């Protein structure tokens, strides 16, 4: 859409100013400039599109009435990395719905810059969705969704005016501390987001951003070793720029999140999470690289989670565990086997044919009021089964009033988030080295931090064969 409706008014105003310069007059009044809306006010919410979207719309699904929605542009195709599509969302901050609009042409940023408020009249278009990714486009029997002819885009999409000028909002990306948080439940597809503390995987550092002849994939990772596919067009202005050294470090990235389902099988439940940056300015990688999946060492402020959770005073430790469960006979003090030659908790033997509580410990005094993580060191092996951990809540049904963390297969380090139930699948082999485990408790406001109350339990899986040392269970 090369003509915005308020341009005519601007031209008229300039013409009158030119004419007035030839007239001897002290009246310099400038005519009022008005910006008018092409489409009527929205009669549907952007979230309503999910109710009419289909995986493979047919000719009968072409919308035949005025169906108007409002949205804000989150993407920008000026660099050429985002091409023939536009990402929009229902609000410039804290959005609840994002969509993709497919357009058979580029340079849409000239008419629809980032932050532009737009109205879309879907009369004559279709709404397609696969695995939660909602797209607007034209009907094309050869594809699940066709691209809108750019010469006809103005029939369907126009800027929103406030009476004087087009509305442009400041876009505030949703912020996430991990890739998993950003991808959770597909809640942020087609939205502008920021993910903190990421870096390009090692294998990407020798590459350019784009491939030579086609759109390429470059993977970023976070501290939990999750990964996300970044798509880079070979037509992007920075396609031939190397990733290293300028973007070899770690930091924060702003991107438009997407989800790919094969267009030849739009009803498939298999999909790929992917994302696009708008320009290189979306990446601020100024921090040192990190080892994915390896937690940071406990800080100086970390304290024992329960009495004698460093296992130096075994008698005190035993005195502060729940007598209902006691401690299993295959769990003993590892004298001189702990971290840096201290003492440890030794779990050694074969677990009976039922999942076991190794012990349940009471909270120590002086725990932080708003902790962020629990850490512990572990060394050794486990075959057949892994470990699970319970962190107790202040309220809830007896027997289930805890947060669950499952270690799974473990070799070099792990940062664990809560899960819905205890699970013991996997194995452990630290190759004779002490490795660090982190349980993420950030934002959990109902932890049972009161001294003398149940706080923490370690569980083993039925039939598992364990030979482990555990030490220095801390909270901070």
Coordinates of C-alpha atoms in Angstrom, one line a residue, residues 132-422:
X132 CA -1.3 -23.1 17.1
X133 CA 0.3 -20.9 14.4
X134 CA -2.5 -18.7 12.9
X135 CA -2.0 -17.2 9.5
X136 CA -4.0 -14.9 7.3
X137 CA -3.6 -15.1 3.5
X138 CA -5.4 -15.6 0.2
X139 CA -7.1 -18.8 -0.9
X140 CA -4.9 -21.0 -3.0
X141 CA -6.0 -24.6 -3.7
X142 CA -2.3 -25.6 -4.1
X143 CA -1.3 -24.5 -0.6
X144 CA -2.8 -24.5 2.9
X145 CA -2.6 -20.7 2.8
X146 CA -1.7 -18.4 -0.1
X147 CA 0.1 -15.1 -0.2
X148 CA -1.8 -11.9 -0.6
X149 CA -1.0 -10.0 -3.8
X150 CA 0.9 -6.9 -2.6
X151 CA -0.9 -4.7 -5.1
X152 CA -4.2 -5.7 -3.4
X153 CA -2.9 -5.5 0.2
X154 CA -4.6 -2.1 0.7
X155 CA -8.0 -3.8 0.1
X156 CA -7.4 -5.7 3.3
X157 CA -5.0 -3.8 5.5
X158 CA -4.6 -0.2 6.5
X159 CA -3.0 2.0 9.2
X160 CA -5.1 3.2 12.1
X161 CA -5.2 7.0 12.6
X162 CA -5.8 9.1 15.7
X163 CA -7.3 11.9 13.7
X164 CA -4.0 13.6 13.0
X165 CA -1.5 10.9 12.3
X166 CA -1.1 7.2 12.0
X167 CA -0.8 5.4 15.4
X168 CA 2.7 3.9 16.1
X169 CA 3.2 2.3 19.5
X170 CA 6.4 1.4 21.3
X171 CA 6.7 -2.4 21.1
X172 CA 7.8 -3.9 24.4
X173 CA 9.0 -7.5 23.9
X174 CA 7.9 -10.1 26.4
X175 CA 11.0 -11.2 28.4
X176 CA 12.0 -14.7 29.3
X177 CA 14.9 -16.2 31.2
X178 CA 15.1 -19.4 29.1
X179 CA 14.1 -20.9 25.8
X180 CA 11.7 -23.3 27.5
X181 CA 9.9 -20.4 29.1
X182 CA 9.5 -18.7 25.8
X183 CA 8.2 -21.8 24.0
X184 CA 5.9 -23.0 26.8
X185 CA 2.5 -24.2 25.5
X186 CA 3.0 -22.3 22.3
X187 CA 1.6 -19.3 24.0
X188 CA 3.8 -16.7 22.2
X189 CA 3.8 -17.8 18.6
X190 CA 4.2 -14.9 16.2
X191 CA 4.9 -12.4 19.0
X192 CA 7.9 -10.2 19.6
X193 CA 9.9 -11.6 22.6
X194 CA 13.2 -11.3 24.3
X195 CA 15.2 -14.3 25.6
X196 CA 18.0 -13.6 28.0
X197 CA 21.3 -15.3 28.4
X198 CA 21.6 -17.2 25.1
X199 CA 24.5 -17.8 22.7
X200 CA 25.1 -19.4 19.4
X201 CA 26.1 -23.1 19.6
X202 CA 29.8 -23.8 19.2
X203 CA 29.2 -25.3 15.8
X204 CA 27.7 -22.1 14.4
X205 CA 30.7 -19.9 15.3
X206 CA 32.6 -20.7 12.1
X207 CA 29.6 -19.8 9.8
X208 CA 28.1 -16.8 8.3
X209 CA 24.5 -15.9 9.3
X210 CA 23.0 -17.0 6.0
X211 CA 23.7 -19.9 3.6
X212 CA 24.7 -19.1 0.1
X213 CA 21.6 -20.3 -1.8
X214 CA 18.8 -20.8 0.6
X215 CA 17.4 -19.8 4.0
X216 CA 19.6 -21.4 6.6
X217 CA 19.3 -22.6 10.2
X218 CA 21.5 -21.3 13.0
X219 CA 21.0 -22.6 16.6
X220 CA 21.2 -20.7 19.8
X221 CA 21.3 -22.3 23.2
X222 CA 20.7 -21.2 26.8
X223 CA 22.2 -22.1 30.1
X224 CA 19.8 -25.0 30.5
X225 CA 21.2 -26.4 27.1
X226 CA 17.8 -25.9 25.4
X227 CA 18.1 -24.9 21.8
X228 CA 16.1 -22.8 19.3
X229 CA 16.3 -22.6 15.5
X230 CA 17.0 -19.1 14.1
X231 CA 16.1 -18.8 10.4
X232 CA 18.3 -16.5 8.3
X233 CA 17.5 -15.6 4.7
X234 CA 20.2 -15.7 2.1
X235 CA 18.8 -12.4 0.9
X236 CA 19.3 -10.6 4.3
X237 CA 21.6 -7.6 4.1
X238 CA 23.8 -9.3 6.7
X239 CA 23.6 -12.9 5.3
X240 CA 27.3 -13.0 4.4
X241 CA 28.5 -11.5 7.7
X242 CA 30.3 -14.0 10.0
X243 CA 28.7 -14.8 13.3
X244 CA 32.1 -14.6 15.0
X245 CA 33.7 -12.5 16.5
X246 CA 31.0 -9.9 16.9
X247 CA 28.3 -12.3 18.0
X248 CA 30.4 -15.1 19.5
X249 CA 29.6 -14.1 23.1
X250 CA 26.4 -14.5 25.1
X251 CA 23.6 -12.1 25.9
X252 CA 20.0 -11.2 25.1
X253 CA 18.1 -11.6 21.8
X254 CA 14.9 -10.0 20.5
X255 CA 13.0 -12.1 18.0
X256 CA 9.7 -12.9 16.3
X257 CA 8.8 -16.4 17.4
X258 CA 7.3 -18.8 14.9
X259 CA 6.3 -22.4 14.5
X260 CA 6.7 -24.4 11.3
X261 CA 4.4 -27.2 10.2
X262 CA 5.0 -28.8 6.8
X263 CA 2.6 -27.1 4.3
X264 CA 2.1 -30.4 2.5
X265 CA 0.6 -31.9 5.7
X266 CA -1.0 -29.0 7.7
X267 CA -2.8 -31.4 10.0
X268 CA 0.4 -33.1 11.2
X269 CA 1.1 -32.7 14.9
X270 CA 4.9 -32.6 14.3
X271 CA 6.3 -29.1 14.2
X272 CA 9.5 -27.1 14.6
X273 CA 9.9 -24.1 16.9
X274 CA 11.8 -21.4 15.1
X275 CA 12.3 -17.6 15.1
X276 CA 13.5 -14.7 13.1
X277 CA 15.5 -11.6 14.1
X278 CA 14.6 -8.3 12.4
X279 CA 18.2 -7.0 12.2
X280 CA 21.5 -7.5 13.9
X281 CA 20.5 -4.9 16.4
X282 CA 18.2 -7.5 17.9
X283 CA 21.2 -9.2 19.4
X284 CA 23.2 -7.8 22.3
X285 CA 25.9 -10.5 22.9
X286 CA 28.5 -8.8 25.2
X287 CA 28.8 -11.4 28.0
X288 CA 31.3 -14.2 28.3
X289 CA 30.3 -17.6 26.8
X290 CA 28.9 -20.2 29.2
X291 CA 28.8 -24.0 29.3
X292 CA 25.2 -25.0 28.4
X293 CA 23.6 -27.2 31.1
X294 CA 26.2 -26.4 33.7
X295 CA 25.0 -24.3 36.7
X296 CA 27.0 -21.5 38.1
X297 CA 28.9 -22.4 41.3
X298 CA 27.0 -21.6 44.6
X299 CA 27.6 -18.0 45.7
X300 CA 29.0 -16.9 49.0
X301 CA 25.5 -16.3 50.2
X302 CA 24.3 -19.9 49.8
X303 CA 23.4 -21.6 53.0
X304 CA 22.7 -25.2 54.1
X305 CA 19.2 -26.3 53.0
X306 CA 18.7 -28.5 56.0
X307 CA 20.8 -29.1 59.1
X308 CA 24.1 -30.7 58.2
X309 CA 23.3 -30.8 54.5
X310 CA 27.1 -30.8 54.0
X311 CA 27.0 -34.2 55.8
X312 CA 29.9 -33.3 58.1
X313 CA 27.9 -34.0 61.3
X314 CA 26.0 -37.2 60.5
X315 CA 24.4 -37.3 64.0
X316 CA 22.9 -33.9 63.5
X317 CA 21.7 -34.7 60.0
X318 CA 19.9 -37.9 61.2
X319 CA 18.3 -35.9 64.0
X320 CA 16.7 -33.5 61.5
X321 CA 15.0 -35.9 59.1
X322 CA 11.4 -37.0 59.2
X323 CA 11.2 -40.1 61.3
X324 CA 8.2 -41.3 59.4
X325 CA 10.5 -42.2 56.5
X326 CA 13.8 -42.4 58.3
X327 CA 16.8 -43.1 56.0
X328 CA 17.3 -46.1 53.8
X329 CA 20.0 -48.6 54.8
X330 CA 21.9 -48.1 51.5
X331 CA 22.4 -44.4 52.4
X332 CA 25.3 -43.8 54.7
X333 CA 28.0 -41.2 55.5
X334 CA 30.8 -41.2 52.9
X335 CA 33.7 -40.3 55.2
X336 CA 36.4 -38.5 53.2
X337 CA 34.4 -39.2 50.0
X338 CA 32.8 -35.7 49.8
X339 CA 33.5 -32.6 47.7
X340 CA 37.1 -31.5 48.2
X341 CA 37.8 -34.5 50.5
X342 CA 35.1 -33.7 53.0
X343 CA 32.2 -36.1 54.0
X344 CA 29.2 -36.8 51.8
X345 CA 25.9 -38.7 51.6
X346 CA 26.7 -42.0 50.0
X347 CA 23.9 -43.9 48.2
X348 CA 25.2 -47.3 47.3
X349 CA 23.3 -50.4 46.4
X350 CA 20.3 -51.8 44.6
X351 CA 16.9 -50.3 45.3
X352 CA 14.1 -52.7 46.2
X353 CA 11.2 -53.2 43.6
X354 CA 9.5 -49.9 44.7
X355 CA 10.4 -46.3 44.5
X356 CA 12.1 -45.1 47.7
X357 CA 12.3 -42.0 49.8
X358 CA 16.0 -42.0 50.7
X359 CA 15.2 -39.4 53.4
X360 CA 13.0 -36.4 54.0
X361 CA 14.8 -33.5 55.8
X362 CA 13.5 -30.5 57.8
X363 CA 14.3 -27.0 56.8
X364 CA 17.3 -25.3 58.5
X365 CA 17.0 -22.0 60.3
X366 CA 17.8 -18.7 58.4
X367 CA 16.7 -19.8 54.9
X368 CA 16.4 -16.9 52.4
X369 CA 12.8 -15.5 52.2
X370 CA 12.8 -15.5 48.4
X371 CA 15.3 -18.1 47.2
X372 CA 16.1 -18.6 43.5
X373 CA 17.8 -22.0 43.5
X374 CA 18.9 -25.1 45.3
X375 CA 22.3 -26.6 44.4
X376 CA 24.1 -29.8 45.2
X377 CA 27.2 -31.6 44.0
X378 CA 27.0 -35.2 42.8
X379 CA 29.6 -37.8 41.8
X380 CA 29.3 -41.4 40.6
X381 CA 27.0 -43.7 38.7
X382 CA 23.4 -45.0 38.6
X383 CA 22.2 -47.6 36.2
X384 CA 18.6 -48.5 35.4
X385 CA 17.1 -45.5 37.2
X386 CA 18.0 -41.9 38.0
X387 CA 17.1 -39.6 40.9
X388 CA 14.0 -37.4 41.7
X389 CA 13.8 -34.6 44.3
X390 CA 10.9 -33.1 46.2
X391 CA 10.9 -29.5 47.5
X392 CA 8.0 -29.1 49.9
X393 CA 5.2 -26.5 49.9
X394 CA 3.5 -24.8 52.9
X395 CA 0.1 -25.9 51.8
X396 CA -1.5 -28.7 49.8
X397 CA -2.8 -32.2 50.0
X398 CA -0.7 -34.4 52.2
X399 CA 1.6 -36.6 50.1
X400 CA 1.5 -34.2 47.1
X401 CA 2.4 -30.9 48.7
X402 CA 5.7 -30.5 47.0
X403 CA 7.4 -29.5 43.8
X404 CA 9.0 -32.3 41.8
X405 CA 12.4 -32.2 40.0
X406 CA 13.6 -35.1 37.9
X407 CA 17.3 -35.5 37.1
X408 CA 17.0 -37.9 34.1
X409 CA 20.1 -38.9 32.3
X410 CA 23.0 -36.9 33.8
X411 CA 26.7 -36.6 33.0
X412 CA 28.0 -33.0 33.2
X413 CA 25.6 -30.7 34.9
X414 CA 21.8 -29.9 35.0
X415 CA 19.5 -27.0 35.7
X416 CA 16.1 -28.5 36.5
X417 CA 12.6 -27.0 36.5
X418 CA 9.5 -28.3 38.2
X419 CA 7.7 -31.2 36.7
X420 CA 4.2 -32.7 37.2
X421 CA 5.3 -36.0 38.9
X422 CA 8.2 -38.0 40.1

